Short mmCIF file of C-alpha atoms in Angstrom, two decimals:
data_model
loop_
_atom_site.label_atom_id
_atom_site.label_comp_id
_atom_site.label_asym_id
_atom_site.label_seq_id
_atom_site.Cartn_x
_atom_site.Cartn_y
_atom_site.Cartn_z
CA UNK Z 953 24.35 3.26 25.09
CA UNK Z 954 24.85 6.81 23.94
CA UNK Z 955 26.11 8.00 27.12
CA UNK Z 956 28.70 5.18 26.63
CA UNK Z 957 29.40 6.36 23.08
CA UNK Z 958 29.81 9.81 23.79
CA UNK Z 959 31.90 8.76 27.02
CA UNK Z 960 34.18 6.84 24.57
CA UNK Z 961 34.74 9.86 22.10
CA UNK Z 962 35.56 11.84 24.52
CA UNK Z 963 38.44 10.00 25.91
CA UNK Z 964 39.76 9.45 22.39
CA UNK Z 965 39.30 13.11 21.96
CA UNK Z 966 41.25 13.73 24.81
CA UNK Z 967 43.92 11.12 24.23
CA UNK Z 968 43.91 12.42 20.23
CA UNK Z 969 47.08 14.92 21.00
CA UNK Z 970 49.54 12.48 22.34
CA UNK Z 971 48.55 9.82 19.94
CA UNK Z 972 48.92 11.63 17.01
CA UNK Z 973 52.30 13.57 18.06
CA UNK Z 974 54.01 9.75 17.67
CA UNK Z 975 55.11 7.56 15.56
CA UNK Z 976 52.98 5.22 14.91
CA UNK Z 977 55.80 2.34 14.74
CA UNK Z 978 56.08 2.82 18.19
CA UNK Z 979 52.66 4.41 18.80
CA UNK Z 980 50.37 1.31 21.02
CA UNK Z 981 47.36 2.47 19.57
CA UNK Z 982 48.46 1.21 16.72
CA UNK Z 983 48.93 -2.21 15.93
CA UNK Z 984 52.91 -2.90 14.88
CA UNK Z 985 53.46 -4.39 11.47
CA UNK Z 986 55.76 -6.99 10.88
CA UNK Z 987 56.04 -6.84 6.67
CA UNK Z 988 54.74 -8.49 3.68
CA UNK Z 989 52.74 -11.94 4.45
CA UNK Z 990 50.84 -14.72 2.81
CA UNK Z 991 47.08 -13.28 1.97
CA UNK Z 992 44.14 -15.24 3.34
CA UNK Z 993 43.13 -18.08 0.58
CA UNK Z 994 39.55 -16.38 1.42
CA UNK Z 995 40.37 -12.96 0.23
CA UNK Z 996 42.68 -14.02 -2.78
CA UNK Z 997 39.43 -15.73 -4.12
CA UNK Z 998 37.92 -12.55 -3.27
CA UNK Z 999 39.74 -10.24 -5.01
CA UNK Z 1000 39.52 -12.76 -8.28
CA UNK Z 1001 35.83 -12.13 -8.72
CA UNK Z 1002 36.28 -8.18 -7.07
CA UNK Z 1003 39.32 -7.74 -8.64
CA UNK Z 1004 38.73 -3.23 -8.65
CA UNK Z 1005 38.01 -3.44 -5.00
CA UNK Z 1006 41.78 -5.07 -4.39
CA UNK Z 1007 44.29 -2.83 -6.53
CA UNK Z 1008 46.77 -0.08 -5.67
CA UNK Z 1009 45.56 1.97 -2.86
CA UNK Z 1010 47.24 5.80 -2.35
CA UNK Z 1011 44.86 7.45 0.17
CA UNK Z 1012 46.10 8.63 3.81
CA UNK Z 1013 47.70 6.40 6.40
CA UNK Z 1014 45.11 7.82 8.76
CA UNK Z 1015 41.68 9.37 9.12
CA UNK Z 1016 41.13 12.32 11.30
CA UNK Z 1017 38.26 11.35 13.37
CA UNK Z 1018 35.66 13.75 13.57
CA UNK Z 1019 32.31 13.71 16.11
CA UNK Z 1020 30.53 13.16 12.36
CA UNK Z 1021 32.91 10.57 11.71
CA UNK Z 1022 33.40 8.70 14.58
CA UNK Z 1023 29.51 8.75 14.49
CA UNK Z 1024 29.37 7.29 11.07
CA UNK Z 1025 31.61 4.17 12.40
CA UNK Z 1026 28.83 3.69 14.87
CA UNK Z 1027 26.32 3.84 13.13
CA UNK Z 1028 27.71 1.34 10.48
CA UNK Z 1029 29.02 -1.07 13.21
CA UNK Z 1030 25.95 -1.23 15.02
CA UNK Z 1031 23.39 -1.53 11.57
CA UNK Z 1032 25.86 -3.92 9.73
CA UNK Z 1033 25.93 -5.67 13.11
CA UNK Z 1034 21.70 -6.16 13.28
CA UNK Z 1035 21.20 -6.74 9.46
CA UNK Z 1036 23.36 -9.75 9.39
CA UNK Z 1037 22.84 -13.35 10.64
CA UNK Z 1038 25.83 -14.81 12.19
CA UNK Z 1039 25.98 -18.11 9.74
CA UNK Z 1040 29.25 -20.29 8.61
CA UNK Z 1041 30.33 -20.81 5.39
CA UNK Z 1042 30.08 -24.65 5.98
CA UNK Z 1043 26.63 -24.22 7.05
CA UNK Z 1044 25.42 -21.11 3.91
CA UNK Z 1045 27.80 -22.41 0.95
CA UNK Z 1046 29.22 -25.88 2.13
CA UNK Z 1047 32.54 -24.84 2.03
CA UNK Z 1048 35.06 -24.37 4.44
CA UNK Z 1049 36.32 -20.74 3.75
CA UNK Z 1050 34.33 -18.19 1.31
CA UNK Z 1051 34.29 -14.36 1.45
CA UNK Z 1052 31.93 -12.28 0.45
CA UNK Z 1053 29.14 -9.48 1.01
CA UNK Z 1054 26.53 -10.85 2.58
CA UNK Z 1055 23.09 -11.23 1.83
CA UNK Z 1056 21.56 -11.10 5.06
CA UNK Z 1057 23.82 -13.95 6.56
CA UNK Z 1058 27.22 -14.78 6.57
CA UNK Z 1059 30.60 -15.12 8.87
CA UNK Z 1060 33.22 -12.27 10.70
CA UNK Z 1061 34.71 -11.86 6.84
CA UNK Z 1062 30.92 -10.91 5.10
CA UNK Z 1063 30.47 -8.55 8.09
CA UNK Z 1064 33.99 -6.96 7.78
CA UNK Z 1065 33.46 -7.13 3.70
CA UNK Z 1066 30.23 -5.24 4.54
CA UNK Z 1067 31.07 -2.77 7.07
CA UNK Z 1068 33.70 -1.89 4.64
CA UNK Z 1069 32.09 -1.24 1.61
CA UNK Z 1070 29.67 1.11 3.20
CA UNK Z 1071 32.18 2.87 4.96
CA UNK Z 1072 33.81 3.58 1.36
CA UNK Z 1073 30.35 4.59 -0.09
CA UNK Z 1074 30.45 7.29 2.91
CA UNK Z 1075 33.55 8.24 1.86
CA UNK Z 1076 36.32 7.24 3.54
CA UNK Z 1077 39.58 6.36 1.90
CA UNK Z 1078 40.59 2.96 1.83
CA UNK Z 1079 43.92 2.71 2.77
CA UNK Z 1080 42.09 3.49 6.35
CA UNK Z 1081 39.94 0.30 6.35
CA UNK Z 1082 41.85 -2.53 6.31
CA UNK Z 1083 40.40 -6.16 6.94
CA UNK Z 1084 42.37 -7.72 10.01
CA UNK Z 1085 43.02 -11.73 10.69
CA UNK Z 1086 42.61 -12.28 14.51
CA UNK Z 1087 42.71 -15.31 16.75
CA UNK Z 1088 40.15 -15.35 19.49
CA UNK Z 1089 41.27 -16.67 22.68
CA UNK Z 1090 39.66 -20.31 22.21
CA UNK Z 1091 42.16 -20.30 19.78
CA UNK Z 1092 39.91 -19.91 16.62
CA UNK Z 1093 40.51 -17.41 13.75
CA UNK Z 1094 38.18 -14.42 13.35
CA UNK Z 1095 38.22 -11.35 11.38
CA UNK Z 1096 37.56 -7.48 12.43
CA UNK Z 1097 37.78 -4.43 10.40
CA UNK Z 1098 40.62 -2.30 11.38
CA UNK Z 1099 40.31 1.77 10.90
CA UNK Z 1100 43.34 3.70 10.85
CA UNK Z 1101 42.61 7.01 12.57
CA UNK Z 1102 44.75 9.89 14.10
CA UNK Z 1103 43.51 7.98 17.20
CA UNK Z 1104 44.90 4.63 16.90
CA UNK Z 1105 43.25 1.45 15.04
CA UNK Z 1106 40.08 1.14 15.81
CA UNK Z 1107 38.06 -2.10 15.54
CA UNK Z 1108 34.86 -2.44 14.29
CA UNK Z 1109 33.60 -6.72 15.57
CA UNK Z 1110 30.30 -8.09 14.78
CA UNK Z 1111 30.97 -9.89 18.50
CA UNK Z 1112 30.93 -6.71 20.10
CA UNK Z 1113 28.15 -3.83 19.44
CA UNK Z 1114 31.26 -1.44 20.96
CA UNK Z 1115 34.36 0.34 19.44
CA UNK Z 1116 37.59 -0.14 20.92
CA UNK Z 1117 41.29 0.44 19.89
CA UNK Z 1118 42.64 -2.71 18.96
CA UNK Z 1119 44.88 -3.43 21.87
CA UNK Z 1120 41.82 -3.34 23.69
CA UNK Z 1121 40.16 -5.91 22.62
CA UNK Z 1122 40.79 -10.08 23.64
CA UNK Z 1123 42.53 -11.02 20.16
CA UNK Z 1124 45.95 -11.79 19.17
CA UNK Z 1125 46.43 -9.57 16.50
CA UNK Z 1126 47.74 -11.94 13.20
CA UNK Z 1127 47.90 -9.96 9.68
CA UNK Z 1128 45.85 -7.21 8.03
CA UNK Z 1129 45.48 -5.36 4.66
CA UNK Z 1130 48.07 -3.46 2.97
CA UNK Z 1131 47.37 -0.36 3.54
CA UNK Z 1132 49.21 0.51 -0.10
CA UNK Z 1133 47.60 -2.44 -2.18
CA UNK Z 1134 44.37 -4.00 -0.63
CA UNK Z 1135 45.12 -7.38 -2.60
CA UNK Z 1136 47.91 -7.60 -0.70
CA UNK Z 1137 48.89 -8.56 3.39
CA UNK Z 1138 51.28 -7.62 6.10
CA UNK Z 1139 51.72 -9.32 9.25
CA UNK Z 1140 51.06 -7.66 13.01
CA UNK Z 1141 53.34 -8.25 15.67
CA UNK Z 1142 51.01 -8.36 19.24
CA UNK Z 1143 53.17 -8.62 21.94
CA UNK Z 1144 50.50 -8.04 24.27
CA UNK Z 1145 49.98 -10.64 27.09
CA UNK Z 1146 45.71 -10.67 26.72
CA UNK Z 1147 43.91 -10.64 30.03
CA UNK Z 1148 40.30 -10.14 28.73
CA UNK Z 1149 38.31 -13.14 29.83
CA UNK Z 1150 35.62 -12.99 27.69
CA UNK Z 1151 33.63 -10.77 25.49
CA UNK Z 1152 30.62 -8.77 26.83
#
């Protein structure tokens, strides 16, 4: 696994040039946004009991990924990842939709909550880690954590122990963060034509 990881560093190391010379409106690594959208019923009740984690956000529009740092997003993925036990909400609260950190169980929204929060406590800004709406390709919704780096977006799933750029993963990309106002939502336009089959 960490011949893999350092394997994958080094091609976004060697891809970092080109990707960060463009604009990322037209830039695939990163995922195109659409605009201002409706905001997940989930995360508005969120930000009602959280409300200083979902203000005004005026940090970078991108992290430059470091060996430390791109080890740090590892690290977190993979121990956020273990900690956790994949439940629903139906089956922890009895409700259909509810977001928060987890406490040793929860859904795709507790992990991304999670992964995020520690991420911030390492220090990252958080106009970089932006909670993403996806639709798997059985058609249901699920949630990764998008991070915004001179790289492209990368995605950090509690489906997959790896790190990819978004447009490499199976989803149909639907909505994410703000990156200006984390109570707030813009929606992605994926044009892509996904021929993943299934997650390893």
């Amino acid at each position: 696994m960490k011949h893999i990881a350092a394997l994958a560093l080094l091609i976004l190391l060697s891809v970092a040039p080109a990707i960060a010379s463009q604009d990322q409106f037209t830039d695939p690594a990163y995922a195109p946004e659409q605009g201002p959208t409706s905001t997940p019923v989930g995360h508005y009740v969120f930000c009602k009991s959280h409300a200083g984690e979902c203000g005004t956000l005026t940090g970078p529009a991108t992290e430059i990924l470091t060996e430390k740092l791109w080890a740090e997003l590892q690290e977190t993925n993979n121990a956020v990842n273990a900690s956790v036990a994949p439940v629903t909400d139906e089956d922890l609260y009895r409700v259909a939709e509810y977001w928060t950190y987890p406490d040793g169980a929860g859904d795709c929204e507790d992990y991304v909550l999670e992964k995020r929060r520690e991420l911030i406590a390492k220090g990252w800004p958080a106009s970089t880690l932006l909670m993403t709406v996806v639709r798997k390709q059985d058609g249901e919704g699920h949630a990764v954590l998008l991070v915004r780096t001179d790289r492209g977006d990368l995605a950090l799933d509690n489906l997959d122990g790896e790190i990819h750029l978004w447009n490499e993963t199976p989803y149909t990309y639907l909505k994410r963060q703000s990156q200006t106002d984390a109570s707030r939502w813009v929606g992605l336009e994926d044009g892509r034509i996904i021929q993943v089959a299934s997650m390893h």
